[in-house]
Each structure stands twice: as C-alpha cells, then as structure tokens.
Short mmCIF file of C-alpha atoms in Angstrom, two decimals:
data_model
loop_
_atom_site.label_atom_id
_atom_site.label_comp_id
_atom_site.label_asym_id
_atom_site.label_seq_id
_atom_site.Cartn_x
_atom_site.Cartn_y
_atom_site.Cartn_z
CA MET A 15 74.12 44.07 105.04
CA ARG A 16 78.32 43.80 105.44
CA ILE A 17 77.67 42.29 109.21
CA LEU A 18 75.50 39.89 107.83
CA VAL A 19 78.40 38.56 105.03
CA THR A 20 81.05 38.92 107.38
CA ILE A 21 79.04 36.39 109.39
CA PHE A 22 78.32 34.37 106.17
CA VAL A 23 81.84 34.44 105.64
CA ALA A 24 82.89 33.40 109.35
CA LEU A 25 80.44 30.56 109.14
CA ILE A 26 82.22 28.96 106.04
CA GLN A 27 85.58 29.74 106.99
CA ILE A 28 84.60 27.59 110.64
CA ASN A 29 82.65 24.65 108.28
CA CYS A 30 85.55 24.24 106.15
CA GLY A 31 87.48 23.87 109.37
CA LEU A 32 85.16 20.85 111.06
CA PHE A 33 85.71 19.48 107.38
CA GLU A 34 88.85 19.93 106.87
CA LYS A 35 90.63 16.63 105.99
CA THR A 36 93.12 14.74 107.00
CA ILE A 37 96.15 12.03 106.78
CA PHE A 38 93.85 9.62 108.38
CA ASP A 39 90.60 10.27 107.52
CA ASP A 40 91.82 6.91 105.28
CA ASP A 41 93.04 5.18 107.03
CA VAL A 42 92.34 1.02 108.68
CA PRO A 43 93.54 0.62 112.14
CA GLY A 44 90.90 -2.63 112.19
CA LEU A 45 91.36 -5.70 110.10
CA ASN A 46 89.19 -5.72 107.09
CA GLU A 47 87.26 -8.56 105.64
CA ASN A 48 89.07 -10.60 103.49
CA ARG A 49 88.97 -10.18 99.98
CA VAL A 50 92.97 -9.34 98.26
CA HIS A 51 94.49 -11.83 95.89
CA ILE A 52 98.18 -11.37 96.24
CA THR A 53 100.55 -12.41 93.19
CA LYS A 54 103.26 -12.22 92.11
CA GLU A 55 101.33 -10.24 89.04
CA ASN A 56 100.42 -7.72 91.35
CA LEU A 57 102.44 -7.21 93.18
CA PRO A 58 104.61 -3.73 93.57
CA LYS A 59 107.03 -2.49 92.03
CA PRO A 60 109.58 0.19 94.42
CA GLY A 61 110.25 3.28 93.38
CA ILE A 62 107.92 2.64 90.99
CA THR A 63 104.06 2.42 91.85
CA LYS A 64 101.43 4.57 93.46
CA GLU A 65 99.46 4.59 96.45
CA SER A 66 96.71 5.14 94.43
CA GLU A 67 97.59 2.11 91.93
CA LEU A 68 96.66 0.29 95.16
CA TYR A 69 93.20 0.48 94.48
CA ASP A 70 93.28 -1.20 91.41
CA LEU A 71 96.21 -3.86 92.25
CA PHE A 72 94.25 -5.37 95.00
CA GLN A 73 90.31 -4.65 94.13
CA GLY A 74 89.53 -1.86 95.94
CA TYR A 75 90.61 -3.55 99.57
CA TYR A 76 93.36 -2.97 102.02
CA CYS A 77 93.21 -5.16 105.60
CA LYS A 78 95.08 -2.31 107.24
CA ARG A 79 96.19 1.27 106.80
CA TYR A 80 98.37 3.83 109.61
CA SER A 81 99.44 7.49 108.13
CA TYR A 82 102.22 8.74 109.87
CA ALA A 83 102.54 13.28 110.37
CA SER A 84 106.60 12.43 110.02
CA GLU A 85 108.99 10.45 107.75
CA ARG A 86 109.93 7.37 108.98
CA ARG A 87 113.34 4.95 108.50
CA LYS A 88 113.35 1.01 108.98
CA VAL A 89 116.59 -0.19 108.53
CA PHE A 90 116.62 -3.91 108.44
CA ASP A 91 118.64 -6.86 106.07
CA ASN A 92 121.30 -3.70 105.71
CA LYS A 93 118.23 -2.02 103.58
CA SER A 94 116.68 1.11 104.49
CA ILE A 95 113.67 2.47 104.39
CA THR A 96 112.19 6.09 104.18
CA TYR A 97 108.11 5.82 104.58
CA ASN A 98 105.27 7.60 106.41
CA ARG A 99 102.44 4.86 104.96
CA ILE A 100 101.78 1.36 105.56
CA TYR A 101 99.81 -1.26 104.34
CA HIS A 102 99.49 -3.84 104.63
CA TYR A 103 97.27 -7.13 103.21
CA ILE A 104 96.27 -10.83 104.45
CA GLU A 105 95.13 -13.42 102.67
CA THR A 106 94.06 -16.42 103.50
CA VAL A 107 92.53 -19.81 101.75
CA ASN A 108 90.61 -21.82 103.54
CA LYS A 109 89.62 -25.70 102.44
CA PRO A 110 85.47 -26.07 104.34
CA ILE A 111 85.47 -29.01 106.59
CA LYS A 112 82.60 -30.64 108.64
CA GLY A 113 81.99 -33.89 110.09
CA PRO A 114 79.65 -35.28 112.87
CA GLY A 115 78.42 -32.12 114.59
CA TYR A 116 81.18 -29.94 113.65
CA TRP A 117 82.02 -27.44 111.26
CA GLY A 118 84.54 -25.07 109.70
CA HIS A 119 87.82 -24.17 107.92
CA GLU A 120 91.04 -25.77 107.56
CA GLY A 121 94.23 -22.96 106.59
CA LEU A 122 96.11 -24.13 103.84
CA GLU A 123 97.24 -21.00 102.17
CA ARG A 124 98.74 -17.54 103.95
CA LYS A 125 100.18 -14.60 102.53
CA PHE A 126 101.20 -11.21 105.16
CA LEU A 127 102.56 -8.18 102.77
CA THR A 128 103.24 -5.15 104.22
CA ILE A 129 104.24 -1.82 102.20
CA PHE A 130 106.25 1.02 102.94
CA ALA A 131 105.17 4.55 100.50
CA LEU A 132 106.86 7.73 100.94
CA ASN A 133 105.05 10.44 99.50
CA GLY A 134 102.81 8.67 97.89
CA ILE A 135 105.37 6.10 96.48
CA ILE A 136 105.73 2.75 96.85
CA GLN A 137 109.58 2.61 98.22
CA ASP A 138 109.94 -1.61 99.37
CA PHE A 139 107.58 -4.54 100.73
CA VAL A 140 107.57 -7.39 103.05
CA LEU A 141 105.87 -10.68 102.09
CA ILE A 142 105.40 -13.72 104.22
CA HIS A 143 103.71 -16.70 102.86
CA MET A 144 103.28 -19.86 103.84
CA ILE A 145 101.44 -23.03 102.30
CA LYS A 146 100.37 -26.39 104.58
CA LYS A 147 102.86 -29.04 104.25
CA LYS A 148 99.84 -31.30 104.53
CA VAL A 149 95.81 -30.61 104.13
CA GLY A 150 94.65 -32.16 107.58
CA SER A 151 98.08 -31.88 109.89
CA GLU A 152 98.57 -29.28 113.13
CA GLY A 153 100.79 -26.36 113.04
CA GLU A 154 103.04 -28.51 109.88
CA TRP A 155 103.38 -25.37 107.79
CA ARG A 156 106.43 -24.50 105.22
CA GLU A 157 108.23 -21.15 103.72
CA GLY A 158 105.84 -20.43 100.23
CA PRO A 159 107.51 -19.26 96.68
CA LEU A 160 106.45 -15.24 97.26
CA THR A 161 108.52 -15.40 100.54
CA ASN A 162 111.06 -12.94 101.01
CA PHE A 163 111.36 -11.57 104.43
CA ASP A 164 112.03 -14.01 107.57
CA MET A 165 109.83 -13.53 109.75
CA GLU A 166 111.59 -16.25 112.25
CA LYS A 167 114.80 -14.12 112.93
CA TYR A 168 112.00 -10.79 113.64
CA GLY A 169 108.95 -12.19 114.63
CA HIS A 170 106.67 -10.42 113.57
CA ASP A 171 104.85 -9.41 110.54
CA TRP A 172 106.98 -7.02 109.46
CA PRO A 173 110.34 -5.37 110.81
CA ASP A 174 110.17 -3.57 114.23
CA ALA A 175 105.81 -3.43 113.76
CA PRO A 176 104.45 -3.36 117.34
CA ARG A 177 107.19 0.07 117.34
CA ASP A 178 105.77 1.38 114.23
CA LEU A 179 101.78 0.07 116.09
CA TYR A 180 102.31 1.78 119.29
CA ASP A 181 103.52 5.15 117.84
CA TYR A 182 100.85 5.31 115.14
CA TYR A 183 98.59 5.86 117.82
CA THR A 184 100.07 8.14 120.09
CA GLN A 185 101.42 10.47 117.60
CA PRO A 186 99.05 13.23 117.81
CA GLY A 187 95.86 13.64 115.27
CA LYS A 188 92.85 12.77 114.80
CA HIS A 189 93.03 9.35 114.33
CA LYS A 190 91.31 6.57 116.37
CA THR A 191 92.86 5.89 119.14
CA LEU A 192 93.47 2.86 121.73
CA ASP A 193 92.73 2.72 125.39
CA GLN A 194 95.50 3.08 127.92
CA GLU A 195 95.86 -0.97 128.87
CA SER A 196 96.21 -1.50 124.73
CA LEU A 197 98.95 0.40 123.93
CA GLN A 198 100.93 -0.46 127.05
CA ALA A 199 100.26 -3.95 126.16
CA ILE A 200 101.66 -3.63 122.40
CA LEU A 201 104.63 -1.70 123.57
CA SER A 202 105.10 -4.08 126.65
CA TYR A 203 105.41 -6.61 124.02
CA TYR A 204 107.65 -5.15 122.09
CA ASP A 205 110.27 -4.60 124.70
CA LYS A 206 109.83 -8.27 124.83
CA HIS A 207 110.06 -8.91 121.65
CA LYS A 208 113.00 -6.58 119.77
CA ASP A 209 114.13 -7.51 116.39
CA PRO A 210 116.94 -6.41 115.11
CA ALA A 211 115.37 -4.01 112.93
CA LYS A 212 115.67 -0.23 114.10
CA THR A 213 112.68 2.15 113.36
CA TYR A 214 112.56 6.06 114.03
CA VAL A 215 111.44 9.36 113.28
CA VAL A 216 113.59 11.52 110.22
CA GLY A 217 115.42 13.79 111.68
CA SER A 218 115.51 12.93 115.70
CA GLU A 219 117.29 10.36 117.96
CA LYS A 220 113.71 8.38 118.55
CA LYS A 221 114.09 4.86 118.39
#
C-alpha cells in the first residue's frame, strides 16, 4: 500500500511539472485579428494601469505580446523605461472600394500602440497615429493627434524594436521559436537600421 501511495505522489509531481504555467504561455508573437479600438480615453496611465486592466480597455484583445525572463531597460528621448513585457496593438480604419473587375479596401487611418509593463504595472507607451491626407491618394499620410513618438527618427513601430524581437526569440524558455534564417534576418535588419534608442538587460552589459 505504501508503495502505491509513493507512486501516486510521484505521478502527481510529474504531471504538475508537465502542466506548470510559464510566463510565455499567453504570449502572442504573431498578429491576431484587428479588433481593437484605440482612443484617447482607453490609453493606459503609466504607473497606475495594471496589465490585467488591458483586457477590458481593449475588449479582450491584443495584437502581440512578448514576455521576458529578465528585466530590460530602454533609453530614448531623455527617458528610461524598465520592463519585462511588451504589448503591441494595431488598429486600422479602411474604406471598402470596388470597381470593374476588382474590390478591396483603402486605408484611411492607422494606429500603432506599444505598451511596456513591469511586473504587472504599465510603465509607459508609444503611439503612432497616421491619417490619410486625401482619400484615393497614394502614400499621402499625415500625423494624427494621438501620436507621441517620432517614427521617422527611429524607423520602427517602437524604439529599438528589432533588438527586442531578437532577444525575445533567443532567450531560454518555452516560447515560440523561429528558424535561424528568420532570426538572422531580424538581427541583420537591426544592424542596418540602428536607432538612437538603447535596450539592454538590467544588471548586465548586454547592449
């Protein structure tokens, strides 16, 4: 009887290990359906808004989420942000178009919102808001009123984004991985388009 109990306890421990939750379990490295609506009213308040509140602010959706086992620090525009999770939302507003032999959508408005969180609390965010200058024009966009980030200066959706992506996929842990070719493509893009932002792991010399 004692042997059976010992085996039962051992099996429970093994199963608990197999189903142990990790920080990566709910990450979404790929783009989800575009169902979020970004407004001035539902933007998070740095230092106040909790990660758990983002679910309600954006109707239960986020486009991408990246978790990090180690704290990171990002320095840009005379500010410093410490974080261990990134949320990235995209909202697009399109107008249906159709004609003889074709149909589709024309982009009218774009919003790219990136949120940095540390241990469950929102630390800061950057927001790119673009509006089409004239319907039917090609590539004619102007900056929208919600913008708080200079995309032209940094060349990415958020400061030092390629480095964040590369470090996410190469860190140890049970997260989605990329093939070596894709990883090298990210790193190569980063090397060729380095921006003024600096991202590094807190407590190390990693740049």
